Coordinates of C-alpha atoms and ligand atoms in Angstrom, one line a residue:
M580 CA -61.2 -42.4 47.1
A581 CA -58.4 -41.8 49.7
A582 CA -59.4 -40.2 52.9
R583 CA -57.2 -37.2 52.4
K584 CA -59.3 -36.3 49.3
T585 CA -62.7 -36.2 50.9
P586 CA -62.8 -32.9 52.7
Q587 CA -65.7 -30.7 51.4
I588 CA -65.7 -27.0 51.3
T589 CA -68.7 -25.2 52.9
L590 CA -70.5 -21.9 52.4
D591 CA -71.8 -20.1 55.6
Y592 CA -74.3 -17.4 54.6
N593 CA -75.8 -16.6 58.0
N594 CA -74.3 -13.1 58.0
V595 CA -75.9 -11.9 54.8
L596 CA -79.4 -12.4 56.2
T597 CA -81.6 -9.7 57.8
S598 CA -81.4 -11.6 61.1
A599 CA -77.7 -10.8 61.2
V600 CA -77.2 -7.5 59.5
G601 CA -80.6 -5.9 59.7
K602 CA -83.4 -5.1 57.2
S603 CA -81.6 -2.2 55.4
H604 CA -78.5 -4.3 54.4
G605 CA -79.5 -7.9 54.8
L606 CA -81.3 -10.4 52.5
T607 CA -84.6 -11.8 53.4
A608 CA -85.6 -15.4 53.0
A609 CA -88.2 -14.2 50.5
A610 CA -85.5 -12.5 48.3
I611 CA -83.5 -15.7 48.3
D612 CA -86.6 -17.7 47.5
G613 CA -87.2 -15.4 44.5
I614 CA -83.8 -16.5 43.0
A615 CA -84.5 -20.1 44.1
A616 CA -87.6 -20.0 41.9
K617 CA -85.5 -18.9 38.9
A618 CA -82.8 -21.5 39.6
P619 CA -84.4 -24.5 37.8
R620 CA -84.8 -22.5 34.6
I621 CA -81.2 -21.2 34.8
A622 CA -79.9 -24.7 35.7
A623 CA -81.7 -26.2 32.7
L624 CA -80.3 -23.4 30.5
L625 CA -76.7 -24.1 31.7
A626 CA -77.2 -27.8 31.3
A627 CA -78.5 -27.3 27.8
Q628 CA -75.5 -25.1 27.0
R629 CA -73.2 -27.7 28.4
A630 CA -74.8 -30.5 26.5
A631 CA -74.5 -28.5 23.3
G632 CA -70.8 -28.1 23.9
K633 CA -71.1 -24.4 24.7
L634 CA -69.7 -24.6 28.2
P635 CA -66.7 -26.9 27.7
Y636 CA -65.0 -25.6 30.9
R637 CA -67.6 -27.6 32.8
D638 CA -66.2 -30.9 31.4
L639 CA -62.6 -30.2 32.0
P640 CA -62.4 -32.2 35.3
Y641 CA -63.2 -35.3 33.2
R642 CA -60.6 -34.8 30.4
D643 CA -58.4 -37.8 31.1
D644 CA -56.8 -37.3 27.8
H645 CA -55.3 -34.0 29.0
A646 CA -54.2 -35.4 32.3
K647 CA -52.6 -38.5 30.7
A648 CA -50.7 -36.6 28.0
I649 CA -49.5 -34.1 30.6
A650 CA -48.3 -36.9 32.9
A651 CA -46.4 -38.5 30.1
S652 CA -44.8 -35.3 29.0
V653 CA -43.8 -34.4 32.6
A654 CA -42.3 -37.9 33.0
R655 CA -40.2 -37.5 29.9
K656 CA -38.8 -34.2 31.1
R657 CA -37.9 -35.4 34.7
G658 CA -34.5 -34.1 35.7
R659 CA -34.0 -31.9 32.7
F660 CA -35.2 -28.6 34.0
D661 CA -34.6 -26.4 37.1
N662 CA -37.1 -23.7 36.0
V663 CA -40.5 -23.6 34.3
V664 CA -41.2 -20.1 32.9
V665 CA -44.8 -19.4 32.0
L666 CA -45.2 -16.6 29.5
G667 CA -48.8 -15.5 29.5
I668 CA -51.2 -12.9 30.8
G669 CA -54.7 -12.7 32.2
G670 CA -56.5 -16.1 32.1
S671 CA -53.3 -17.7 30.7
A672 CA -51.4 -16.9 33.9
L673 CA -53.6 -16.2 36.9
G674 CA -54.9 -19.8 37.4
A675 CA -51.4 -21.4 37.6
T676 CA -50.3 -18.7 40.0
A677 CA -53.4 -19.2 42.2
I678 CA -53.0 -22.9 42.5
Y679 CA -49.2 -22.9 42.9
T680 CA -49.4 -20.4 45.7
A681 CA -52.1 -22.5 47.4
C682 CA -50.6 -25.9 47.0
A683 CA -46.8 -25.6 46.7
K684 CA -44.7 -25.2 49.8
P685 CA -44.0 -21.5 50.5
Y686 CA -40.5 -20.4 49.7
A687 CA -39.7 -23.7 48.0
S688 CA -38.1 -21.8 45.2
L689 CA -35.6 -20.2 47.6
L690 CA -34.2 -23.6 48.6
D691 CA -30.9 -24.7 47.4
K692 CA -31.0 -26.6 44.1
K693 CA -30.2 -29.9 45.8
Q694 CA -33.0 -29.5 48.3
R695 CA -35.6 -28.6 45.8
K696 CA -38.0 -31.4 44.8
S697 CA -39.4 -29.8 41.7
P698 CA -38.4 -27.1 39.2
R699 CA -39.1 -23.5 40.3
L700 CA -42.1 -21.8 38.7
F701 CA -41.8 -18.3 37.2
V702 CA -45.2 -16.9 36.0
M703 CA -44.3 -13.9 33.9
D704 CA -47.6 -12.0 33.4
N705 CA -46.2 -8.5 32.9
I706 CA -43.8 -6.8 30.5
D707 CA -41.8 -4.7 33.0
P708 CA -38.4 -4.9 31.4
A709 CA -36.6 -4.6 34.8
Q710 CA -38.5 -7.6 36.2
F711 CA -38.1 -9.6 33.0
A712 CA -34.4 -8.9 32.8
A713 CA -34.0 -10.0 36.4
M714 CA -35.8 -13.2 35.7
L715 CA -33.5 -13.9 32.7
E716 CA -30.4 -13.2 34.9
T717 CA -31.7 -15.6 37.6
I718 CA -32.2 -18.6 35.4
D719 CA -30.0 -20.8 33.2
P720 CA -31.9 -20.9 29.9
A721 CA -30.5 -24.3 29.0
R722 CA -32.0 -25.7 32.2
S723 CA -35.3 -23.9 31.8
L724 CA -38.5 -24.9 30.1
F725 CA -40.4 -21.9 28.5
V726 CA -44.1 -22.3 28.2
P727 CA -45.8 -19.6 26.1
I728 CA -49.5 -19.7 26.8
S729 CA -51.8 -17.8 24.5
K730 CA -55.1 -19.0 23.0
S731 CA -54.9 -16.3 20.3
G732 CA -51.2 -16.1 19.8
S733 CA -51.6 -12.4 19.1
T734 CA -51.4 -11.1 22.7
A735 CA -48.7 -8.5 22.4
E736 CA -47.3 -9.0 25.9
T737 CA -47.0 -12.8 25.6
M738 CA -45.6 -12.8 22.1
A739 CA -43.0 -10.1 23.0
Q740 CA -41.9 -12.1 26.0
F741 CA -41.7 -15.3 23.9
M742 CA -39.7 -13.6 21.1
I743 CA -37.2 -12.5 23.6
C744 CA -36.9 -15.9 25.2
R745 CA -36.7 -17.7 21.9
E746 CA -33.8 -15.5 20.8
L747 CA -32.0 -16.2 24.0
L748 CA -32.5 -20.0 23.7
K749 CA -31.5 -20.1 20.0
K750 CA -28.2 -18.3 20.9
R751 CA -27.5 -20.7 23.7
L752 CA -28.8 -24.0 22.3
G753 CA -28.8 -23.5 18.5
A754 CA -31.2 -25.7 16.5
K755 CA -32.0 -27.8 19.6
Y756 CA -33.7 -24.9 21.3
A757 CA -37.2 -26.2 20.5
R758 CA -36.7 -28.9 23.2
N759 CA -36.9 -26.1 25.8
V760 CA -40.3 -24.9 24.7
V761 CA -43.8 -26.2 25.2
A762 CA -46.5 -24.0 23.6
I763 CA -50.1 -24.0 24.8
T764 CA -52.5 -22.5 22.3
D765 CA -55.6 -23.0 20.3
Q766 CA -55.8 -26.3 18.6
A767 CA -56.1 -24.9 15.1
K768 CA -56.5 -21.1 15.0
G769 CA -54.3 -18.2 16.0
Y770 CA -50.7 -17.2 15.4
L771 CA -48.8 -19.4 17.9
R772 CA -50.1 -22.7 16.5
P773 CA -48.3 -22.3 13.1
I774 CA -45.2 -21.0 14.8
A775 CA -45.1 -24.1 17.1
E776 CA -45.6 -26.4 14.2
Q777 CA -43.0 -24.8 12.1
E778 CA -40.4 -24.7 14.8
G779 CA -41.2 -28.2 16.2
Y780 CA -42.4 -27.4 19.7
E781 CA -44.3 -29.8 21.8
T782 CA -47.8 -28.4 22.3
F783 CA -50.9 -28.7 24.4
P784 CA -54.3 -27.4 23.4
V785 CA -56.5 -24.7 24.8
P786 CA -59.7 -26.6 24.2
D787 CA -62.3 -25.0 21.8
G788 CA -64.7 -22.7 23.5
V789 CA -62.7 -22.4 26.7
G790 CA -61.8 -18.8 27.4
G791 CA -58.7 -17.8 29.3
R792 CA -60.4 -17.1 32.6
F793 CA -62.2 -20.4 32.5
S794 CA -59.1 -22.4 31.4
V795 CA -57.4 -23.1 34.7
L796 CA -58.4 -26.8 34.6
S797 CA -57.2 -27.2 31.0
P798 CA -53.6 -27.7 30.0
V799 CA -53.2 -23.9 30.5
G800 CA -53.1 -24.5 34.2
L801 CA -52.4 -28.2 34.4
F802 CA -49.2 -28.5 32.4
P803 CA -47.1 -25.9 34.2
L804 CA -48.5 -27.0 37.5
A805 CA -47.7 -30.7 36.9
M806 CA -44.2 -29.7 35.8
V807 CA -43.6 -28.2 39.3
G808 CA -45.0 -31.1 41.3
I809 CA -48.7 -30.1 41.8
D810 CA -51.1 -33.1 42.0
I811 CA -53.3 -32.3 39.1
K812 CA -55.2 -35.5 39.5
A813 CA -56.4 -34.5 42.9
L814 CA -57.2 -31.0 41.6
L815 CA -59.4 -32.4 38.9
E816 CA -61.1 -34.8 41.3
G817 CA -61.9 -31.9 43.6
A818 CA -63.4 -30.0 40.7
A819 CA -65.4 -33.1 39.7
A820 CA -66.7 -33.4 43.3
M821 CA -67.9 -29.8 43.1
D822 CA -69.5 -30.4 39.7
R823 CA -71.6 -33.1 41.3
R824 CA -72.7 -30.7 44.1
C825 CA -73.5 -28.1 41.4
E826 CA -75.9 -30.5 39.6
T827 CA -78.9 -29.7 41.7
P828 CA -81.2 -26.9 40.7
R829 CA -82.2 -26.5 44.3
L830 CA -80.6 -23.2 45.1
R831 CA -80.0 -23.7 48.8
E832 CA -78.2 -27.0 48.2
N833 CA -76.0 -25.7 45.4
P834 CA -73.1 -23.7 46.7
A835 CA -72.3 -22.1 43.4
F836 CA -75.8 -21.0 42.6
L837 CA -76.4 -19.9 46.2
S838 CA -73.3 -17.8 46.3
A839 CA -74.1 -16.2 42.9
A840 CA -77.6 -15.4 44.2
I841 CA -76.2 -13.7 47.3
Q842 CA -73.8 -11.7 45.2
Y843 CA -76.5 -10.7 42.8
L844 CA -79.0 -9.7 45.4
C845 CA -76.5 -7.6 47.3
Y846 CA -75.5 -6.0 44.0
Q847 CA -79.1 -5.2 43.3
R848 CA -79.5 -3.7 46.8
G849 CA -76.8 -1.1 46.6
K850 CA -73.6 -3.2 47.1
P851 CA -71.7 -3.0 43.8
M852 CA -68.4 -3.9 45.5
S853 CA -67.5 -7.5 46.2
V854 CA -64.5 -8.1 48.5
M855 CA -62.8 -11.5 48.6
M856 CA -60.6 -11.8 51.7
P857 CA -58.8 -15.0 52.3
Y858 CA -57.6 -15.7 55.8
S859 CA -54.8 -17.7 54.4
Q860 CA -51.6 -16.7 52.7
A861 CA -51.9 -19.8 50.5
L862 CA -55.2 -18.6 49.1
R863 CA -54.0 -15.0 48.5
D864 CA -53.7 -15.5 44.7
V865 CA -57.1 -17.3 44.5
A866 CA -58.6 -13.8 45.2
D867 CA -56.5 -12.4 42.3
W868 CA -57.7 -15.1 39.9
Y869 CA -61.3 -14.6 41.0
R870 CA -61.0 -10.9 40.6
Q871 CA -60.3 -11.4 36.9
L872 CA -63.0 -14.1 36.5
W873 CA -65.7 -11.9 38.1
A874 CA -64.7 -8.6 36.5
E875 CA -64.1 -9.7 33.0
S876 CA -67.1 -12.0 32.9
L877 CA -69.7 -9.7 34.5
G878 CA -68.6 -6.2 33.7
K879 CA -70.6 -5.6 30.5
I880 CA -72.8 -3.3 28.6
R881 CA -76.3 -4.9 28.8
T882 CA -78.6 -4.2 26.0
R883 CA -82.3 -4.8 26.4
G884 CA -84.4 -3.6 23.5
S885 CA -83.3 0.0 22.8
K886 CA -81.9 0.5 26.3
S887 CA -78.2 -0.1 27.1
E888 CA -76.7 0.1 30.6
C889 CA -73.4 -0.7 32.1
V890 CA -73.6 -3.5 34.7
G891 CA -71.3 -5.6 36.9
P892 CA -70.0 -5.8 40.4
T893 CA -66.5 -4.6 41.2
P894 CA -64.4 -7.4 42.7
I895 CA -61.8 -6.3 45.3
K896 CA -59.1 -8.5 46.8
A897 CA -58.0 -8.2 50.3
L898 CA -55.9 -10.5 52.6
G899 CA -56.6 -11.5 56.2
V900 CA -55.1 -10.6 58.6
T901 CA -52.7 -8.2 56.7
D902 CA -55.5 -6.0 55.5
Q903 CA -57.1 -5.7 58.9
H904 CA -54.5 -3.0 59.3
S905 CA -55.2 -1.4 56.0
Q906 CA -58.7 -1.9 54.7
V907 CA -61.0 -2.9 57.5
Q908 CA -61.5 0.7 58.8
L909 CA -63.0 1.5 55.4
Y910 CA -64.9 -1.8 55.3
R911 CA -66.6 -1.1 58.7
E912 CA -67.1 2.7 58.6
G913 CA -66.9 3.6 54.9
P914 CA -69.9 3.4 52.6
N915 CA -71.9 0.3 53.2
D916 CA -71.7 -0.7 49.5
K917 CA -69.8 -4.0 49.8
V918 CA -70.5 -7.7 50.2
F919 CA -67.7 -9.7 51.7
T920 CA -66.5 -13.3 51.0
L921 CA -64.1 -14.5 53.6
L922 CA -62.1 -17.6 52.9
A923 CA -61.3 -19.6 56.0
V924 CA -59.1 -22.6 56.5
G925 CA -60.0 -25.4 59.0
D926 CA -56.5 -26.9 59.4
F927 CA -53.4 -25.1 58.3
G928 CA -51.5 -28.4 58.4
C929 CA -49.1 -27.1 61.0
D930 CA -49.1 -24.7 63.9
I931 CA -46.6 -22.7 65.9
A932 CA -46.9 -22.3 69.6
I933 CA -46.5 -18.8 70.9
P934 CA -44.1 -19.1 73.9
K935 CA -45.1 -18.1 77.3
A936 CA -43.2 -14.9 78.0
F937 CA -43.7 -11.4 79.4
G938 CA -46.4 -12.8 81.7
D939 CA -46.4 -9.5 83.6
V940 CA -46.8 -7.4 80.5
E941 CA -50.6 -7.1 80.2
G942 CA -50.4 -6.0 76.5
C943 CA -48.8 -9.2 75.2
G944 CA -48.4 -11.7 78.0
Y945 CA -51.9 -13.1 77.2
L946 CA -50.7 -14.5 73.9
G947 CA -48.3 -17.0 75.4
G948 CA -49.6 -20.5 75.4
H949 CA -51.8 -19.9 72.4
T950 CA -50.7 -20.8 68.8
M951 CA -50.3 -18.7 65.7
G952 CA -53.2 -20.7 64.1
E953 CA -55.5 -19.8 67.0
L954 CA -54.6 -16.2 66.6
M955 CA -55.3 -16.3 62.9
D956 CA -58.7 -18.0 63.5
A957 CA -59.6 -15.5 66.3
E958 CA -58.8 -12.6 64.0
R959 CA -60.9 -14.0 61.2
R960 CA -63.8 -14.5 63.6
A961 CA -63.3 -11.1 65.1
T962 CA -63.5 -9.5 61.6
T963 CA -66.6 -11.5 60.8
F964 CA -68.1 -10.3 64.1
A965 CA -67.1 -6.7 63.5
L966 CA -68.4 -6.6 59.9
T967 CA -71.7 -8.1 61.0
K968 CA -72.0 -5.7 63.9
S969 CA -71.7 -2.8 61.5
Q970 CA -74.3 -4.4 59.2
R971 CA -71.9 -5.4 56.5
P972 CA -73.2 -8.6 54.8
N973 CA -70.5 -11.3 54.7
V974 CA -70.2 -15.0 53.8
T975 CA -67.5 -17.4 54.7
I976 CA -66.2 -20.2 52.5
T977 CA -64.3 -22.7 54.6
L978 CA -61.7 -25.1 53.2
P979 CA -61.1 -27.8 55.8
V980 CA -57.5 -28.0 54.6
V981 CA -55.8 -26.3 51.7
N982 CA -54.7 -28.9 49.1
E983 CA -55.3 -29.7 45.4
Y984 CA -58.6 -31.4 46.2
T985 CA -60.2 -28.5 48.1
V986 CA -58.7 -25.8 45.8
G987 CA -60.1 -27.7 42.8
Q988 CA -63.6 -27.6 44.5
L989 CA -63.2 -23.9 45.2
L990 CA -62.1 -22.8 41.7
Y991 CA -64.8 -24.9 40.1
M992 CA -67.5 -23.5 42.4
L993 CA -66.4 -19.9 41.6
M994 CA -66.6 -20.6 37.8
V995 CA -70.1 -22.1 38.0
Q996 CA -71.0 -19.2 40.3
T997 CA -69.9 -16.8 37.6
S998 CA -71.9 -18.6 34.9
F999 CA -75.0 -18.5 37.1
A1000 CA -74.5 -14.8 38.0
G1001 CA -74.1 -14.0 34.3
E1002 CA -77.5 -15.5 33.6
L1003 CA -79.0 -13.5 36.5
L1004 CA -77.5 -10.3 35.1
G1005 CA -78.6 -11.1 31.6
I1006 CA -75.2 -10.6 30.0
N1007 CA -72.7 -12.6 27.9
T1008 CA -70.4 -14.0 30.6
Y1009 CA -67.8 -15.4 28.2
D1010 CA -66.8 -12.5 25.9
Q1011 CA -64.6 -9.4 26.7
P1012 CA -65.3 -6.7 24.1
G1013 CA -64.1 -4.0 26.5
V1014 CA -60.6 -5.4 26.4
E1015 CA -60.3 -5.0 22.7
E1016 CA -60.1 -1.2 22.4
G1017 CA -56.8 -1.1 24.4
K1018 CA -55.4 -4.1 22.5
I1019 CA -56.1 -2.4 19.2
A1020 CA -54.6 0.9 20.4
T1021 CA -51.4 -1.0 21.4
Y1022 CA -51.2 -2.7 18.0
A1023 CA -51.5 0.7 16.4
L1024 CA -48.9 2.4 18.6
M1025 CA -46.5 -0.5 18.0
G1026 CA -46.8 -0.3 14.3
R1027 CA -48.8 -3.4 13.5
K1028 CA -50.0 -3.7 9.9
G1029 CA -53.6 -2.9 9.3
Y1030 CA -54.0 -0.5 12.2
A1031 CA -53.1 2.8 10.5
A1032 CA -56.6 4.2 11.1
A1033 CA -56.4 3.6 14.8
R1034 CA -52.9 5.1 14.8
K1035 CA -54.3 8.2 13.1
E1036 CA -57.1 8.5 15.6
I1037 CA -54.7 8.3 18.6
R1038 CA -52.4 10.9 17.1
S1039 CA -55.4 13.2 16.4
L1040 CA -56.2 13.4 20.1
K1041 CA -55.5 17.0 20.7
G1042 CA -54.6 18.7 24.0
S1043 CA -53.3 15.6 25.7
R1044 CA -50.2 17.4 26.8
K1045 CA -51.9 20.5 27.9
Y1046 CA -52.7 19.7 31.5
I1047 CA -49.4 18.2 32.7
V1048 CA -47.7 19.9 35.6
Ligands
LIG2358 O1 -59.8 -14.4 30.1 C1 -59.4 -14.0 29.0 O2 -60.0 -14.4 28.0 C2 -58.2 -13.1 28.9 O3 -57.8 -12.7 30.1 C3 -57.1 -13.8 28.2 O4 -56.7 -14.9 28.9 C4 -55.9 -12.9 28.0 O5 -56.3 -11.7 27.3 C5 -54.8 -13.6 27.2 O6 -55.3 -14.0 25.9 P1 -54.5 -15.0 25.1 O7 -54.6 -16.4 25.8 O8 -55.2 -15.1 23.8 O9 -53.1 -14.6 25.0

């Protein structure tokens, strides 16, 4: 393996221990030992689920068939497109955004067409008509590849977006329009698959049993990312390297299990809020992707016997250093109900010297001669220090560099962490029944056949206009 691919991410958990943040807010070695004792059983359970094909996301790093088919497709399209437009929402969109922000050069899409090395990426994960219209005005549809991504093919947002784009393409390109569409959907089920077959689109599968928020390493993330120049081979190699680290049932050697244990113990000890705070602009959208993974997987009604209770930590995304001037006041002096995960970067790949100037101005002269990277690092360490001093438990995950290989490790670790945390919480990590009610109400309000009863129920809600000022 090439040297550039070997850096390994690390998890520093010193500052969640009682020795750092005190007895009231810290974790004892005994508490961690308690979870360590459960880890072999959970590891065996997860391994059995994997062997039985029930955790197919775990095997995505090894799906050479996906990687090869995607590489061939990307090669066939070389030079044909200036834009790749992903149409999708939730797990169909957040992963591609997270990896693109992390691994593509910032502002690449603002470069002149001749200077750009790859097509621009637009991930349309909302249905704000003003934003969507602006996107359509910005691109030339004939030079754009539209990628509807929907496992079910019935997600109203994605299908509405797709119907608009299809109409536009048909007007512009006539019968040949299908060459500008690649659909990513369930292999056999759902509504998008038959449409794709009927209209003759190229397709890639969302593998069976892989839910949206666990699909980033499937064609859902890989195809659009490969189209815009991301090294998906390195991404998968990074994920596979983390998979090997996650094989051990020994909690303190398994970063995903250990991180889940810390989150779980803090949750149990009055810290239902979990803040992820990357000290890296590139990792900003990883926190957004993780927020969905953690919330949709773990926020559940847990039923044990006749007792039901609502469980799940609340993930919060923040950004260092920006949110030091927005959130950190609350994080230090507000309720001590949070556990913090800081994402640190060892080497930003470049640095900028702060020029020596204003030597006689005490308030800023001291900065001269340092670098922007030094300032970023100092601010992260300062926040860690300040949080610890006010007894706020925090861990730091460090990426030696930010590239496809390390981001692959990080995302895979966070997915396994979620699986392990789900077992600790005793819930079904992989369903999302709570999302359904809103989907059904939307279908009803938009006139979908078969939803008359829901429509009636919504209309029967009295007094909804009474308290508006
Ligand atoms: O993680 C999930 O399962 C969800 O966020 C889905 O990805 C999201 O609801 C979109 O669903 P679909 O891919 O069916 O359009």
